[in-house]
Amino acid sequence: MAGLDPLTLDGTRSSPRVEGDPQAGVLRLSGDSYPENTFEFYAPLLRWLSALVEHGDGPLRLEIGLSYLNTGSIKSMMDMLDLLEEAHVAGRPVAVVWRCDPEDERAVELAGELLEDLTLPWEIARCGAA
Amino acid sequence: MAVPERILERIEALRGLAREAGSPLAEEVAWLCDSYLKLENNMQKLSRVSDRMQSQIMTLNDRLAAAAVTDTLTGLANRRGTMERLAVLEQDAESSGFAVMLADIDRFKAINDNHGHEVGDMALVEVARRLSVTLGDAGMIGRWGGEEFLAVLPVPDRDTAQGWIERLHDALRGAPIDSPEGPLAVRISSGACWHRPGRALMQTILYADRALYASKEAGRDCGLWWEEAGQAGGRA
């Protein structure tokens, strides 16, 4: 999408690596997510995703490859998924892929719980964190 | 979804009023009502997930706490676990003391050197098992480090403790340990000391260690009390 800068954040021990590609319409999160100020961390990501949804009509794809999420991060995932669900209902092509360590049943269960009510196409890929 | 009845009723009433008022108010109110319900749904989901995470963390904490005091090879209490047990006994103001026995596998290095570390580990596991089964509920055995074990004997007096020490030695004298390299005759030497209330625990353990050293000097496969380590008596 023209006008929106790519979003790149290096991962740390407690915050995920973030790769936002406006051209491809992809936002990718990988690593662990338990930053000290979770909502402050995710606010710019949500703004970026919101801009991506509002100012374009190309396909959107969210790839989540997070091993551990604190409660604030789960809330932020819900907010992102709600944004994309609205875009999907409005007719935008949207896809969500949640990558889980196949050995980690808890992660698979969490992903399932967050995705189950959505009407947009989603997939839980048991192939390890991205 | 468990939105309180009184709120649901008012939401539906509001939708009805908005419908009567007509567009665009009806659409705006419907959107707000849906958003509220979605928010409520998300909050409940978040609580559920968070509760589950908390309970998983509690379980993991319990496992971690158990692992921190357990020796992975033998399953006995490790040095930390043994010290914790000793500290609890020490706090017992009613107690007139207890016995501490330090036992060391004789010529363990030779087992490792001649048969390999795998057989050495098997010997450690079997010694731990025999000592632990023999002592049962009468006390506890911990792995103090390397090939050294510490027995805590909360018994009324030294004579009773001596009986247990003899049984612990006999548990190894009775039968060799089976190994892929053939039967191994494994023996222990030990040193014991009666812990008197008021004395530092580490001092008692140091005395038991000196008695253990004296047992090794006396020819191994025997046990001495610190109080008698310099004399001929007190052997197990």
CSV table of C-alpha atoms in Angstrom, one decimal:
chain,number,residue,atom,x,y,z
A,1,MET,CA,0.0,0.0,0.0
A,2,ALA,CA,1.4,3.4,-0.9
A,3,GLY,CA,2.0,5.8,2.0
A,4,LEU,CA,2.3,3.3,4.7
A,5,ASP,CA,5.8,2.5,5.9
A,6,PRO,CA,7.0,-1.0,6.5
A,7,LEU,CA,6.9,-1.9,10.2
A,8,THR,CA,10.0,-3.7,11.6
A,9,LEU,CA,10.9,-4.4,15.2
A,10,ASP,CA,13.6,-6.6,16.4
A,11,GLY,CA,12.5,-9.2,18.8
A,12,THR,CA,13.7,-9.2,22.4
A,13,ARG,CA,13.5,-11.8,25.2
A,14,SER,CA,10.0,-10.5,26.1
A,15,SER,CA,8.8,-8.9,22.9
A,16,PRO,CA,8.2,-10.4,19.5
A,17,ARG,CA,9.9,-9.7,16.2
A,18,VAL,CA,7.5,-7.7,14.1
A,19,GLU,CA,7.5,-7.5,10.3
A,20,GLY,CA,4.9,-5.5,8.6
A,21,ASP,CA,5.0,-5.4,4.8
A,22,PRO,CA,2.4,-3.0,3.4
A,23,GLN,CA,3.0,-4.0,-0.2
A,24,ALA,CA,2.2,-7.6,0.5
A,25,GLY,CA,-0.4,-6.7,3.1
A,26,VAL,CA,1.2,-9.0,5.7
A,27,LEU,CA,1.9,-8.5,9.4
A,28,ARG,CA,4.0,-11.2,11.0
A,29,LEU,CA,4.8,-11.7,14.7
A,30,SER,CA,7.2,-14.2,16.0
A,31,GLY,CA,8.9,-15.0,19.3
A,32,ASP,CA,7.6,-14.5,22.8
A,33,SER,CA,5.2,-11.8,23.9
A,34,TYR,CA,5.3,-10.6,27.5
A,35,PRO,CA,6.5,-7.0,27.3
A,36,GLU,CA,6.3,-5.0,30.5
A,37,ASN,CA,3.9,-2.4,29.0
A,38,THR,CA,2.0,-4.7,26.7
A,39,PHE,CA,-0.6,-2.1,25.5
A,40,GLU,CA,2.1,0.5,24.8
A,41,PHE,CA,4.0,-2.1,22.8
A,42,TYR,CA,0.9,-3.1,20.7
A,43,ALA,CA,-0.6,0.3,20.2
A,44,PRO,CA,1.6,1.2,17.2
A,45,LEU,CA,1.0,-2.2,15.8
A,46,LEU,CA,-2.7,-1.8,16.0
A,47,ARG,CA,-2.5,1.6,14.5
A,48,TRP,CA,-0.4,0.2,11.6
A,49,LEU,CA,-2.8,-2.7,11.0
A,50,SER,CA,-5.7,-0.3,11.2
A,51,ALA,CA,-4.1,2.0,8.6
A,52,LEU,CA,-3.5,-1.1,6.4
A,53,VAL,CA,-7.1,-2.1,6.6
A,54,GLU,CA,-8.5,1.4,6.0
A,55,HIS,CA,-6.3,2.6,3.2
A,56,GLY,CA,-6.3,-0.2,0.6
A,57,ASP,CA,-8.2,-3.0,-0.9
A,58,GLY,CA,-5.6,-5.7,-1.3
A,59,PRO,CA,-5.5,-9.0,0.5
A,60,LEU,CA,-4.5,-9.0,4.2
A,61,ARG,CA,-2.7,-11.7,6.1
A,62,LEU,CA,-1.8,-11.9,9.7
A,63,GLU,CA,0.8,-14.5,10.7
A,64,ILE,CA,1.2,-15.2,14.4
A,65,GLY,CA,4.1,-17.3,15.6
A,66,LEU,CA,4.2,-16.5,19.3
A,67,SER,CA,5.2,-19.1,21.8
A,68,TYR,CA,4.2,-17.4,25.0
A,69,LEU,CA,1.7,-14.6,25.3
A,70,ASN,CA,0.8,-12.7,28.5
A,71,THR,CA,-2.8,-11.7,29.1
A,72,GLY,CA,-2.2,-8.2,27.6
A,73,SER,CA,-0.8,-9.7,24.4
A,74,ILE,CA,-3.8,-12.1,24.1
A,75,LYS,CA,-6.1,-9.0,24.4
A,76,SER,CA,-4.0,-7.3,21.7
A,77,MET,CA,-4.4,-10.4,19.4
A,78,MET,CA,-8.1,-10.2,20.0
A,79,ASP,CA,-8.1,-6.5,19.0
A,80,MET,CA,-6.1,-7.3,15.8
A,81,LEU,CA,-8.4,-10.2,14.9
A,82,ASP,CA,-11.5,-8.1,15.5
A,83,LEU,CA,-10.1,-5.5,13.1
A,84,LEU,CA,-9.5,-8.1,10.4
A,85,GLU,CA,-12.8,-9.7,11.0
A,86,GLU,CA,-14.5,-6.4,10.3
A,87,ALA,CA,-12.5,-6.0,7.1
A,88,HIS,CA,-13.5,-9.5,6.1
A,89,VAL,CA,-17.2,-8.8,6.8
A,90,ALA,CA,-16.8,-5.7,4.7
A,91,GLY,CA,-15.6,-7.9,1.8
A,92,ARG,CA,-11.8,-7.7,2.0
A,93,PRO,CA,-9.7,-10.9,1.4
A,94,VAL,CA,-8.3,-11.7,4.8
A,95,ALA,CA,-6.4,-14.7,6.1
A,96,VAL,CA,-4.9,-15.5,9.5
A,97,VAL,CA,-2.3,-18.2,10.2
A,98,TRP,CA,-1.4,-19.1,13.7
A,99,ARG,CA,1.8,-21.1,13.9
A,100,CYS,CA,2.1,-23.4,16.9
A,101,ASP,CA,4.8,-25.7,18.2
A,102,PRO,CA,3.1,-29.1,17.5
A,103,GLU,CA,4.3,-30.3,21.0
A,104,ASP,CA,2.7,-27.4,22.8
A,105,GLU,CA,-0.9,-28.4,23.3
A,106,ARG,CA,-1.6,-25.3,25.4
A,107,ALA,CA,-0.6,-23.0,22.5
A,108,VAL,CA,-2.8,-24.9,20.1
A,109,GLU,CA,-5.7,-24.7,22.5
A,110,LEU,CA,-5.2,-20.9,23.0
A,111,ALA,CA,-5.1,-20.3,19.2
A,112,GLY,CA,-8.3,-22.4,18.8
A,113,GLU,CA,-10.1,-20.4,21.5
A,114,LEU,CA,-9.2,-17.0,19.9
A,115,LEU,CA,-10.0,-18.0,16.4
A,116,GLU,CA,-13.1,-20.2,16.8
A,117,ASP,CA,-15.7,-17.4,16.7
A,118,LEU,CA,-14.2,-15.7,13.6
A,119,THR,CA,-15.8,-16.0,10.1
A,120,LEU,CA,-12.6,-15.0,8.3
A,121,PRO,CA,-10.5,-17.9,6.9
A,122,TRP,CA,-8.0,-19.0,9.6
A,123,GLU,CA,-5.5,-21.8,10.0
A,124,ILE,CA,-3.6,-23.3,12.9
A,125,ALA,CA,-0.3,-24.5,11.4
A,126,ARG,CA,1.4,-27.0,13.7
A,127,CYS,CA,4.9,-26.3,12.5
A,128,GLY,CA,6.8,-24.5,15.2
A,129,ALA,CA,7.0,-20.8,15.9
A,130,ALA,CA,7.7,-18.7,12.8
B,1,MET,CA,-22.1,-16.1,26.8
B,2,ALA,CA,-23.3,-14.9,30.2
B,3,VAL,CA,-24.1,-11.2,29.8
B,4,PRO,CA,-26.3,-10.3,32.8
B,5,GLU,CA,-30.1,-10.5,32.1
B,6,ARG,CA,-30.8,-7.0,33.2
B,7,ILE,CA,-28.2,-5.6,30.7
B,8,LEU,CA,-29.4,-7.8,27.8
B,9,GLU,CA,-33.0,-6.7,28.5
B,10,ARG,CA,-32.0,-3.0,28.3
B,11,ILE,CA,-29.9,-3.6,25.2
B,12,GLU,CA,-32.9,-5.1,23.4
B,13,ALA,CA,-35.2,-2.4,24.7
B,14,LEU,CA,-32.7,0.2,23.3
B,15,ARG,CA,-32.6,-1.5,20.0
B,16,GLY,CA,-36.4,-1.4,19.8
B,17,LEU,CA,-36.5,2.3,20.6
B,18,ALA,CA,-33.8,3.0,18.0
B,19,ARG,CA,-35.7,1.0,15.4
B,20,GLU,CA,-38.8,3.2,16.1
B,21,ALA,CA,-36.6,6.3,15.7
B,22,GLY,CA,-35.4,5.0,12.4
B,23,SER,CA,-32.1,5.3,10.5
B,24,PRO,CA,-29.3,6.5,11.0
B,25,LEU,CA,-29.8,6.2,14.8
B,26,ALA,CA,-31.0,2.6,14.6
B,27,GLU,CA,-27.8,1.5,12.8
B,28,GLU,CA,-25.6,3.4,15.2
B,29,VAL,CA,-27.3,2.0,18.2
B,30,ALA,CA,-27.2,-1.6,16.8
B,31,TRP,CA,-23.5,-1.2,16.1
B,32,LEU,CA,-22.9,0.0,19.7
B,33,CYS,CA,-25.0,-2.8,21.1
B,34,ASP,CA,-23.1,-5.4,19.0
B,35,SER,CA,-19.8,-3.9,20.0
B,36,TYR,CA,-20.7,-4.1,23.7
B,37,LEU,CA,-21.7,-7.7,23.4
B,38,LYS,CA,-18.5,-8.5,21.5
B,39,LEU,CA,-16.5,-6.7,24.2
B,40,GLU,CA,-18.3,-8.7,26.9
B,41,ASN,CA,-17.6,-11.9,25.0
B,42,ASN,CA,-13.9,-11.0,24.5
B,43,MET,CA,-13.5,-10.2,28.2
B,44,GLN,CA,-15.0,-13.5,29.2
B,45,LYS,CA,-12.7,-15.3,26.8
B,46,LEU,CA,-9.7,-13.4,28.1
B,47,SER,CA,-10.6,-14.3,31.7
B,48,ARG,CA,-11.0,-17.9,30.8
B,49,VAL,CA,-7.6,-18.0,29.0
B,50,SER,CA,-5.9,-16.0,31.8
B,51,ASP,CA,-7.4,-18.3,34.5
B,52,ARG,CA,-6.1,-21.3,32.6
B,53,MET,CA,-2.7,-19.7,32.2
B,54,GLN,CA,-2.5,-19.0,36.0
B,55,SER,CA,-3.4,-22.5,36.9
B,56,GLN,CA,-0.8,-23.8,34.4
B,57,ILE,CA,1.8,-21.5,36.0
B,58,MET,CA,0.9,-22.8,39.5
B,59,THR,CA,1.3,-26.4,38.3
B,60,LEU,CA,4.6,-25.6,36.7
B,61,ASN,CA,5.8,-23.8,39.8
B,62,ASP,CA,5.0,-26.9,41.9
B,63,ARG,CA,6.9,-29.0,39.4
B,64,LEU,CA,9.8,-26.6,39.5
B,65,ALA,CA,9.8,-26.5,43.3
B,66,ALA,CA,9.9,-30.3,43.4
B,67,ALA,CA,12.7,-30.4,40.7
B,68,ALA,CA,14.8,-27.9,42.7
B,69,VAL,CA,15.0,-30.3,45.7
B,70,THR,CA,15.2,-33.6,43.8
B,71,ASP,CA,18.2,-35.4,42.3
B,72,THR,CA,17.3,-36.3,38.7
B,73,LEU,CA,19.4,-39.5,38.6
B,74,THR,CA,18.3,-41.2,41.8
B,75,GLY,CA,15.0,-39.5,42.5
B,76,LEU,CA,16.2,-38.8,46.1
B,77,ALA,CA,16.3,-35.4,47.7
B,78,ASN,CA,19.3,-33.5,46.5
B,79,ARG,CA,21.6,-31.5,48.8
B,80,ARG,CA,19.1,-28.6,48.9
B,81,GLY,CA,16.2,-30.9,49.7
B,82,THR,CA,18.2,-32.7,52.3
B,83,MET,CA,19.2,-29.4,54.0
B,84,GLU,CA,15.5,-28.3,54.0
B,85,ARG,CA,14.5,-31.5,55.8
B,86,LEU,CA,17.3,-31.1,58.3
B,87,ALA,CA,16.3,-27.5,58.8
B,88,VAL,CA,12.7,-28.5,59.6
B,89,LEU,CA,13.9,-31.1,62.1
B,90,GLU,CA,16.2,-28.5,63.7
B,91,GLN,CA,13.2,-26.3,64.3
B,92,ASP,CA,11.5,-28.9,66.4
B,93,ALA,CA,12.0,-27.5,69.9
B,94,GLU,CA,10.7,-30.7,71.5
B,95,SER,CA,13.4,-32.8,69.9
B,96,SER,CA,16.5,-34.0,71.8
B,97,GLY,CA,18.3,-34.2,68.5
B,98,PHE,CA,18.7,-36.7,65.7
B,99,ALA,CA,21.4,-38.6,63.9
B,100,VAL,CA,23.1,-37.6,60.7
B,101,MET,CA,24.9,-40.3,58.7
B,102,LEU,CA,27.1,-39.6,55.7
B,103,ALA,CA,27.7,-42.6,53.5
B,104,ASP,CA,30.1,-42.8,50.5
B,105,ILE,CA,30.3,-45.6,48.0
B,106,ASP,CA,33.7,-47.4,48.4
B,107,ARG,CA,36.0,-47.3,45.4
B,108,PHE,CA,33.4,-45.7,43.2
B,109,LYS,CA,36.0,-44.2,40.9
B,110,ALA,CA,37.1,-47.8,40.1
B,111,ILE,CA,33.6,-48.7,39.1
B,112,ASN,CA,33.4,-45.8,36.7
B,113,ASP,CA,37.0,-46.4,35.4
B,114,ASN,CA,36.6,-50.2,34.9
B,115,HIS,CA,33.0,-50.4,33.7
B,116,GLY,CA,32.1,-46.9,32.4
B,117,HIS,CA,29.9,-44.1,33.7
B,118,GLU,CA,26.7,-45.8,32.7
B,119,VAL,CA,27.4,-48.7,35.1
B,120,GLY,CA,28.5,-46.1,37.7
B,121,ASP,CA,25.2,-44.4,37.3
B,122,MET,CA,23.4,-47.7,37.6
B,123,ALA,CA,25.3,-48.4,40.9
B,124,LEU,CA,24.3,-45.0,42.2
B,125,VAL,CA,20.6,-45.6,41.4
B,126,GLU,CA,20.6,-49.0,43.0
B,127,VAL,CA,22.5,-47.9,46.1
B,128,ALA,CA,20.0,-45.0,46.5
B,129,ARG,CA,17.1,-47.4,46.1
B,130,ARG,CA,18.4,-49.9,48.6
B,131,LEU,CA,19.2,-47.3,51.2
B,132,SER,CA,15.8,-45.6,50.7
B,133,VAL,CA,13.8,-48.8,50.8
B,134,THR,CA,15.7,-50.0,53.9
B,135,LEU,CA,15.1,-46.8,55.8
B,136,GLY,CA,11.5,-46.4,54.7
B,137,ASP,CA,9.6,-44.0,56.8
B,138,ALA,CA,12.1,-44.1,59.7
B,139,GLY,CA,14.0,-41.2,58.1
B,140,MET,CA,15.2,-39.9,54.8
B,141,ILE,CA,18.1,-40.4,52.4
B,142,GLY,CA,19.4,-37.7,50.2
B,143,ARG,CA,22.1,-37.6,47.6
B,144,TRP,CA,24.6,-35.3,49.2
B,145,GLY,CA,26.8,-35.1,46.0
B,146,GLY,CA,28.8,-37.4,43.8
B,147,GLU,CA,28.7,-40.9,45.4
B,148,GLU,CA,27.9,-39.5,48.8
B,149,PHE,CA,24.5,-40.0,50.5
B,150,LEU,CA,23.2,-38.4,53.7
B,151,ALA,CA,20.8,-40.2,55.9
B,152,VAL,CA,18.7,-38.2,58.4
B,153,LEU,CA,17.6,-40.4,61.3
B,154,PRO,CA,15.1,-38.7,63.5
B,155,VAL,CA,15.1,-41.5,66.2
B,156,PRO,CA,15.0,-41.2,70.0
B,157,ASP,CA,18.6,-42.1,70.7
B,158,ARG,CA,22.0,-43.1,69.3
B,159,ASP,CA,21.4,-46.9,69.8
B,160,THR,CA,18.4,-46.9,67.6
B,161,ALA,CA,20.3,-44.9,65.0
B,162,GLN,CA,23.1,-47.4,65.2
B,163,GLY,CA,20.6,-50.2,64.4
B,164,TRP,CA,19.5,-48.3,61.3
B,165,ILE,CA,23.0,-47.6,60.2
B,166,GLU,CA,23.8,-51.3,60.4
B,167,ARG,CA,20.7,-52.2,58.4
B,168,LEU,CA,21.8,-49.6,55.8
B,169,HIS,CA,25.2,-51.2,55.5
B,170,ASP,CA,23.7,-54.7,55.3
B,171,ALA,CA,21.3,-53.6,52.5
B,172,LEU,CA,24.5,-53.5,50.3
B,173,ARG,CA,26.3,-56.4,51.8
B,174,GLY,CA,23.3,-58.7,51.2
B,175,ALA,CA,23.5,-59.1,47.4
B,176,PRO,CA,25.7,-57.7,44.6
B,177,ILE,CA,24.3,-55.1,42.2
B,178,ASP,CA,23.3,-56.5,38.8
B,179,SER,CA,24.9,-54.7,35.9
B,180,PRO,CA,25.5,-55.4,32.2
B,181,GLU,CA,29.1,-55.9,33.2
B,182,GLY,CA,28.1,-58.6,35.7
B,183,PRO,CA,27.4,-58.5,39.4
B,184,LEU,CA,29.1,-55.7,41.3
B,185,ALA,CA,29.9,-56.0,45.0
B,186,VAL,CA,29.2,-52.4,46.1
B,187,ARG,CA,29.9,-51.3,49.6
B,188,ILE,CA,29.6,-48.0,51.6
B,189,SER,CA,31.6,-46.4,54.3
B,190,SER,CA,29.8,-44.1,56.7
B,191,GLY,CA,30.3,-41.6,59.4
B,192,ALA,CA,27.6,-40.5,61.8
B,193,CYS,CA,27.1,-37.8,64.3
B,194,TRP,CA,24.3,-37.1,66.8
B,195,HIS,CA,22.9,-33.6,66.2
B,196,ARG,CA,22.4,-31.8,69.5
B,197,PRO,CA,20.0,-28.9,69.6
B,198,GLY,CA,21.9,-25.6,69.6
B,199,ARG,CA,24.8,-26.8,67.5
B,200,ALA,CA,25.1,-25.6,63.9
B,201,LEU,CA,23.8,-28.2,61.4
B,202,MET,CA,26.9,-27.8,59.2
B,203,GLN,CA,29.0,-28.5,62.2
B,204,THR,CA,27.2,-31.8,62.8
B,205,ILE,CA,27.6,-32.7,59.1
B,206,LEU,CA,31.3,-31.8,59.3
B,207,TYR,CA,31.7,-34.2,62.2
B,208,ALA,CA,29.9,-36.9,60.3
B,209,ASP,CA,32.2,-36.3,57.4
B,210,ARG,CA,35.3,-36.6,59.6
B,211,ALA,CA,33.9,-39.9,60.9
B,212,LEU,CA,33.3,-41.0,57.3
B,213,TYR,CA,36.9,-40.2,56.6
B,214,ALA,CA,38.0,-42.3,59.6
B,215,SER,CA,35.9,-45.2,58.3
B,216,LYS,CA,37.7,-45.0,55.0
B,217,GLU,CA,41.0,-45.0,56.8
B,218,ALA,CA,39.9,-47.9,58.9
B,219,GLY,CA,39.5,-50.1,55.8
B,220,ARG,CA,36.1,-49.1,54.3
B,221,ASP,CA,32.8,-51.1,54.4
B,222,CYS,CA,32.3,-49.9,57.9
B,223,GLY,CA,30.7,-47.0,59.9
B,224,LEU,CA,31.9,-44.9,62.7
B,225,TRP,CA,30.4,-42.3,65.0
B,226,TRP,CA,32.2,-39.0,65.2
B,227,GLU,CA,32.3,-39.3,68.9
B,228,GLU,CA,34.2,-42.5,68.6
B,229,ALA,CA,36.0,-42.0,65.3
B,230,GLY,CA,39.4,-41.9,67.0
B,231,GLN,CA,38.7,-45.1,68.9
B,232,ALA,CA,38.1,-48.7,68.0
B,233,GLY,CA,34.4,-48.8,68.9
B,234,GLY,CA,31.2,-47.7,67.1
B,235,ARG,CA,31.6,-49.7,63.9
B,236,ALA,CA,28.6,-50.8,61.8
